[in-house]
Tab-separated table of C-alpha atoms and ligand atoms in Angstrom:
chain	number	residue	atom	x	y	z
S	1	MET	CA	-8.083	-101.965	-41.060
S	2	ALA	CA	-6.847	-98.858	-42.922
S	3	LEU	CA	-4.041	-97.172	-40.971
S	4	VAL	CA	-3.758	-94.087	-43.181
S	5	MET	CA	-6.535	-91.454	-43.019
S	6	THR	CA	-8.049	-90.270	-46.284
S	7	ALA	CA	-8.196	-86.497	-46.903
S	8	THR	CA	-11.944	-86.542	-46.133
S	9	GLU	CA	-11.447	-88.437	-42.862
S	10	SER	CA	-8.740	-86.021	-41.854
S	11	ALA	CA	-10.947	-82.976	-42.653
S	12	ASN	CA	-13.795	-84.554	-40.637
S	13	THR	CA	-11.472	-85.095	-37.687
S	14	GLN	CA	-10.285	-81.514	-37.932
S	15	ASN	CA	-13.876	-80.224	-38.000
S	16	GLU	CA	-14.788	-82.359	-34.978
S	17	GLN	CA	-11.761	-80.980	-33.139
S	18	LYS	CA	-12.742	-77.398	-33.988
S	19	LYS	CA	-16.236	-78.028	-32.604
S	20	ALA	CA	-14.796	-79.661	-29.474
S	21	VAL	CA	-12.501	-76.731	-28.610
S	22	ALA	CA	-15.250	-74.205	-29.401
S	23	ARG	CA	-17.582	-76.084	-27.014
S	24	ALA	CA	-14.902	-76.164	-24.331
S	25	ALA	CA	-14.339	-72.400	-24.712
S	26	VAL	CA	-18.071	-71.660	-24.377
S	27	GLY	CA	-17.932	-73.766	-21.203
S	28	VAL	CA	-15.510	-71.369	-19.468
S	29	LEU	CA	-17.664	-68.258	-20.028
S	30	ARG	CA	-19.616	-66.503	-17.306
S	31	SER	CA	-22.566	-64.135	-17.602
S	32	GLY	CA	-21.638	-60.470	-17.680
S	33	MET	CA	-18.388	-60.952	-19.599
S	34	HIS	CA	-17.299	-58.620	-22.393
S	35	LEU	CA	-15.774	-60.901	-25.038
S	36	GLY	CA	-13.478	-60.605	-28.017
S	37	LEU	CA	-14.860	-62.725	-30.843
S	38	GLY	CA	-12.211	-64.158	-33.177
S	39	SER	CA	-12.205	-64.883	-36.899
S	40	GLY	CA	-11.795	-68.038	-38.972
S	41	SER	CA	-13.611	-71.366	-38.996
S	42	THR	CA	-12.860	-72.365	-35.375
S	43	SER	CA	-14.008	-68.998	-34.066
S	44	GLN	CA	-17.150	-69.304	-36.175
S	45	GLU	CA	-17.959	-72.571	-34.373
S	46	PHE	CA	-17.412	-70.732	-31.095
S	47	ILE	CA	-19.717	-67.856	-32.111
S	48	ARG	CA	-22.452	-70.285	-33.236
S	49	LEU	CA	-22.330	-72.322	-30.011
S	50	LEU	CA	-22.214	-69.146	-27.931
S	51	GLY	CA	-25.302	-67.880	-29.767
S	52	GLU	CA	-27.133	-71.149	-29.039
S	53	LYS	CA	-26.291	-70.989	-25.350
S	54	MET	CA	-27.435	-67.374	-25.168
S	55	GLN	CA	-30.690	-68.169	-26.945
S	56	SER	CA	-31.337	-70.908	-24.357
S	57	GLY	CA	-31.059	-68.240	-21.651
S	58	ALA	CA	-28.171	-70.026	-19.921
S	59	LEU	CA	-25.657	-67.231	-20.559
S	60	ARG	CA	-25.661	-63.466	-21.039
S	61	VAL	CA	-22.543	-61.797	-22.498
S	62	ASP	CA	-21.679	-59.224	-25.135
S	63	GLY	CA	-18.778	-59.065	-27.543
S	64	ILE	CA	-16.721	-57.189	-30.056
S	65	ALA	CA	-15.765	-58.892	-33.298
S	66	THR	CA	-12.339	-59.083	-34.961
S	67	SER	CA	-13.721	-58.953	-38.510
S	68	VAL	CA	-16.771	-57.866	-40.454
S	69	GLU	CA	-17.480	-61.550	-41.156
S	70	SER	CA	-17.503	-62.456	-37.456
S	71	GLU	CA	-19.539	-59.375	-36.661
S	72	ASN	CA	-22.214	-60.437	-39.166
S	73	LEU	CA	-22.248	-63.979	-37.799
S	74	ALA	CA	-22.491	-62.747	-34.204
S	75	ARG	CA	-25.408	-60.520	-35.164
S	76	GLN	CA	-27.183	-63.473	-36.845
S	77	CYS	CA	-26.602	-65.550	-33.715
S	78	GLY	CA	-28.161	-62.909	-31.471
S	79	ILE	CA	-24.966	-61.926	-29.641
S	80	PRO	CA	-25.101	-58.252	-28.557
S	81	LEU	CA	-22.196	-56.302	-30.073
S	82	ILE	CA	-20.227	-53.530	-28.428
S	83	GLU	CA	-17.825	-50.964	-29.927
S	84	PRO	CA	-14.211	-50.008	-29.144
S	85	GLU	CA	-14.252	-47.494	-26.333
S	86	ARG	CA	-11.681	-45.718	-24.163
S	87	GLY	CA	-11.159	-47.559	-20.906
S	88	LEU	CA	-12.946	-50.680	-22.105
S	89	LYS	CA	-11.145	-53.854	-21.055
S	90	LEU	CA	-12.451	-57.112	-22.459
S	91	ASP	CA	-12.631	-60.003	-19.994
S	92	LEU	CA	-11.688	-62.660	-22.491
S	93	ALA	CA	-10.828	-62.864	-26.206
S	94	VAL	CA	-11.276	-66.222	-27.927
S	95	ASP	CA	-9.671	-66.776	-31.317
S	96	GLY	CA	-8.161	-69.418	-33.600
S	97	ALA	CA	-4.593	-69.666	-34.885
S	98	ASP	CA	-2.795	-70.833	-37.988
S	99	GLU	CA	0.217	-72.120	-36.058
S	100	ILE	CA	0.918	-72.576	-32.353
S	101	GLY	CA	4.620	-72.784	-31.615
S	102	PRO	CA	6.780	-72.957	-28.472
S	103	GLY	CA	5.631	-70.695	-25.611
S	104	LEU	CA	2.249	-70.312	-27.346
S	105	SER	CA	3.873	-68.106	-29.978
S	106	LEU	CA	1.384	-67.866	-32.837
S	107	ILE	CA	1.030	-67.188	-36.518
S	108	LYS	CA	-2.348	-65.650	-37.299
S	109	GLY	CA	-3.878	-63.871	-40.258
S	110	GLY	CA	-4.737	-66.787	-42.541
S	111	GLY	CA	-8.119	-65.092	-42.856
S	112	GLY	CA	-6.575	-61.638	-43.221
S	113	ALA	CA	-7.969	-60.403	-39.904
S	114	HIS	CA	-4.831	-60.350	-37.752
S	115	LEU	CA	-4.741	-56.563	-37.265
S	116	ARG	CA	-8.086	-56.397	-35.475
S	117	GLU	CA	-7.342	-59.764	-33.842
S	118	LYS	CA	-4.184	-58.342	-32.270
S	119	VAL	CA	-5.956	-55.154	-31.179
S	120	ILE	CA	-8.642	-57.242	-29.476
S	121	ALA	CA	-6.136	-59.696	-27.950
S	122	ARG	CA	-4.310	-56.740	-26.393
S	123	ALA	CA	-7.532	-55.160	-25.154
S	124	ALA	CA	-8.410	-58.397	-23.333
S	125	ARG	CA	-7.337	-59.478	-19.868
S	126	TYR	CA	-7.066	-63.058	-21.096
S	127	PHE	CA	-6.407	-64.257	-24.659
S	128	LEU	CA	-7.565	-67.819	-25.206
S	129	VAL	CA	-6.653	-69.670	-28.398
S	130	ILE	CA	-8.817	-72.496	-29.732
S	131	ALA	CA	-7.400	-74.874	-32.333
S	132	ASP	CA	-7.357	-78.362	-33.774
S	133	ALA	CA	-4.240	-80.450	-33.212
S	134	SER	CA	-2.829	-79.774	-36.696
S	135	LYS	CA	-1.991	-76.209	-35.641
S	136	VAL	CA	0.604	-77.209	-33.036
S	137	VAL	CA	4.109	-77.088	-34.525
S	138	PRO	CA	7.620	-77.440	-33.083
S	139	ARG	CA	8.726	-74.246	-34.850
S	140	LEU	CA	6.752	-71.431	-36.540
S	141	GLY	CA	7.051	-70.641	-40.237
S	142	ARG	CA	5.723	-73.477	-42.338
S	143	PHE	CA	2.478	-71.464	-42.588
S	144	PRO	CA	3.256	-68.285	-44.552
S	145	LEU	CA	3.372	-65.274	-42.248
S	146	PRO	CA	0.696	-62.698	-43.223
S	147	LEU	CA	1.477	-58.967	-43.243
S	148	GLU	CA	-1.207	-56.297	-43.572
S	149	VAL	CA	0.318	-53.681	-45.871
S	150	VAL	CA	-0.754	-50.178	-46.935
S	151	PRO	CA	-1.270	-50.401	-50.754
S	152	PHE	CA	1.056	-47.450	-51.568
S	153	SER	CA	3.993	-49.117	-49.832
S	154	LEU	CA	3.540	-52.604	-51.341
S	155	PRO	CA	6.539	-52.809	-53.762
S	156	TRP	CA	9.069	-51.580	-51.195
S	157	VAL	CA	7.625	-53.726	-48.431
S	158	MET	CA	7.998	-56.764	-50.708
S	159	ASP	CA	11.627	-55.829	-51.431
S	160	GLU	CA	12.398	-55.358	-47.757
S	161	VAL	CA	10.805	-58.561	-46.510
S	162	ALA	CA	12.449	-60.588	-49.299
S	163	GLY	CA	15.710	-59.297	-47.796
S	164	LEU	CA	14.719	-60.938	-44.503
S	165	GLY	CA	14.872	-64.349	-46.163
S	166	CYS	CA	11.315	-65.120	-47.256
S	167	LYS	CA	9.427	-65.407	-50.515
S	168	PRO	CA	6.711	-62.708	-50.311
S	169	VAL	CA	3.468	-63.327	-52.220
S	170	GLN	CA	0.660	-60.801	-52.477
S	171	ARG	CA	-2.632	-62.479	-51.526
S	172	MET	CA	-5.329	-62.478	-54.201
S	173	SER	CA	-9.103	-62.760	-53.725
S	174	LYS	CA	-10.450	-66.300	-53.878
S	175	ASN	CA	-13.089	-65.552	-56.496
S	176	SER	CA	-11.385	-62.995	-58.699
S	177	ALA	CA	-8.041	-61.942	-60.074
S	178	GLN	CA	-8.173	-58.875	-57.816
S	179	PRO	CA	-5.835	-58.342	-54.874
S	180	TYR	CA	-7.335	-59.417	-51.556
S	181	LYS	CA	-8.355	-56.415	-49.429
S	182	THR	CA	-8.669	-56.486	-45.647
S	183	ASP	CA	-11.529	-54.938	-43.660
S	184	GLN	CA	-9.305	-51.827	-43.508
S	185	GLN	CA	-8.876	-51.856	-47.336
S	186	ASN	CA	-5.203	-52.810	-47.094
S	187	PHE	CA	-3.311	-55.587	-48.910
S	188	ILE	CA	-2.007	-58.842	-47.452
S	189	VAL	CA	1.468	-60.166	-48.219
S	190	ASP	CA	2.071	-63.812	-47.274
S	191	CYS	CA	5.717	-64.396	-46.369
S	192	HIS	CA	6.956	-67.924	-47.039
S	193	PHE	CA	9.797	-68.446	-44.604
S	194	GLY	CA	9.680	-72.260	-44.347
S	195	GLN	CA	10.854	-71.882	-40.774
S	196	ILE	CA	11.301	-68.889	-38.508
S	197	VAL	CA	14.468	-69.295	-36.468
S	198	ASP	CA	14.089	-66.234	-34.205
S	199	ALA	CA	10.481	-64.999	-34.062
S	200	GLU	CA	11.214	-62.151	-31.616
S	201	LYS	CA	13.933	-60.756	-33.874
S	202	LEU	CA	11.742	-61.092	-36.970
S	203	ALA	CA	8.858	-59.292	-35.219
S	204	ARG	CA	11.197	-56.398	-34.362
S	205	GLN	CA	12.496	-56.232	-37.953
S	206	LEU	CA	8.969	-56.190	-39.405
S	207	GLN	CA	7.853	-53.457	-37.003
S	208	GLN	CA	10.596	-51.200	-38.393
S	209	ILE	CA	9.384	-51.382	-42.020
S	210	PRO	CA	7.100	-48.450	-42.937
S	211	GLY	CA	3.916	-49.540	-44.654
S	212	ILE	CA	3.459	-52.772	-42.670
S	213	VAL	CA	0.406	-52.031	-40.581
S	214	GLU	CA	0.653	-55.312	-38.636
S	215	HIS	CA	2.313	-58.701	-38.898
S	216	GLY	CA	0.761	-62.022	-37.943
S	217	LEU	CA	3.259	-63.005	-35.235
S	218	PHE	CA	1.508	-63.027	-31.844
S	219	LEU	CA	4.282	-63.325	-29.268
S	220	GLY	CA	3.439	-63.243	-25.568
S	221	TYR	CA	-0.271	-62.750	-26.193
S	222	ALA	CA	-1.867	-66.158	-25.540
S	223	LYS	CA	-2.438	-67.155	-21.912
S	224	ALA	CA	-3.677	-70.623	-22.908
S	225	ALA	CA	-4.616	-72.657	-25.977
S	226	LEU	CA	-7.426	-75.205	-25.961
S	227	VAL	CA	-6.331	-77.948	-28.334
S	228	ALA	CA	-8.276	-81.083	-29.239
S	229	ASN	CA	-6.505	-84.364	-29.781
S	230	ASP	CA	-7.632	-88.000	-29.550
S	231	GLY	CA	-11.164	-86.957	-28.559
S	232	ARG	CA	-9.954	-84.853	-25.611
S	233	VAL	CA	-9.523	-81.113	-25.178
S	234	ALA	CA	-6.565	-79.954	-23.086
S	235	ALA	CA	-5.338	-76.488	-22.185
S	236	MET	CA	-1.759	-75.823	-23.291
S	237	LEU	CA	0.082	-73.165	-21.287
S	238	PRO	CA	2.947	-70.861	-22.339
S	239	ASP	CA	5.423	-72.781	-20.148
S	240	GLY	CA	4.764	-75.971	-22.114
S	241	ARG	CA	2.564	-77.672	-19.505
S	242	SER	CA	-0.941	-78.923	-20.304
S	243	LYS	CA	-3.834	-79.089	-17.874
S	244	PRO	CA	-7.522	-80.021	-17.980
S	245	VAL	CA	-9.695	-77.104	-19.123
S	246	GLU	CA	-11.585	-77.083	-15.770
S	247	GLU	CA	-8.298	-76.312	-14.005
S	248	LEU	CA	-7.674	-73.025	-15.856
S	249	SER	CA	-8.043	-71.217	-12.541
S	250	GLU	CA	-6.419	-67.981	-13.721
S	251	LEU	CA	-9.303	-67.276	-16.139
S	252	PRO	CA	-11.042	-63.952	-15.334
G	301	LIG	C1	-7.861	-65.083	-39.200
G	301	LIG	O1	-7.192	-63.997	-39.749
G	301	LIG	C2	-6.896	-66.004	-38.547
G	301	LIG	O2	-5.997	-65.439	-37.688
G	301	LIG	C3	-7.600	-67.189	-37.933
G	301	LIG	O3	-7.737	-67.062	-36.563
G	301	LIG	C4	-6.793	-68.360	-38.248
G	301	LIG	O4	-6.613	-68.325	-39.655
G	301	LIG	C5	-7.432	-69.673	-37.824
G	301	LIG	O5	-8.443	-70.016	-38.702
G	301	LIG	P1	-9.161	-71.423	-38.644
G	301	LIG	O6	-9.860	-71.475	-37.349
G	301	LIG	O7	-10.099	-71.379	-39.824
G	301	LIG	O8	-8.116	-72.459	-38.798
């Protein structure tokens, strides 16, 4: 029996895990909720499954998307969309992550959507992360930290963040030699730190640099993370405990 997984087997496992956590997240929803709809492949699974459940008539919710891509998918799936509005509090935001570190500290923005993702996470009473097991890390930083940067400020932002100990790389579009542009028409700089020793301190330093619209560190945002491993989905909590998804009693 082969003990080492091939790349294809590992990708299949990861996809199965994404579907499993998306299914589990749909399972905690209740009719009438206003939702935040995340971005990335795991969130797309969530949006698809949510659409199916709504089409079956078993659930009635509306949502606000964290990216144009998710908004288009939600529309295709028949999920009613709402707009940002004063006084609006979302019941629950569900989103993926690129890394989940201690205390449910996160790196997000692999898809370039972390600005809207953070806005939506903050506008929600409960921020629920959904992820495959590969995202859980003992320390953040192996995944390059994305920054959304105003184009005019790019050279100086790169100089400043290099001074914080990373290798900054401007993200390029997948299909062209053009710089990648966010939904807000800003640039993304991916900061290769290798490891982030003090995430709180780094977040404060990044917030002080003019031209950085938002960084991809989400500290103190996630209330729980549904993570799939060995065919089971468990809810990880900020204090390091795990519990069965059904026992997430503090959900709105
Ligand atoms: C989008 O900008 C990101 O924050 C995503 O939530 C993150 O990249 C997770 O994506 P996957 O679900 O595709 O791993």
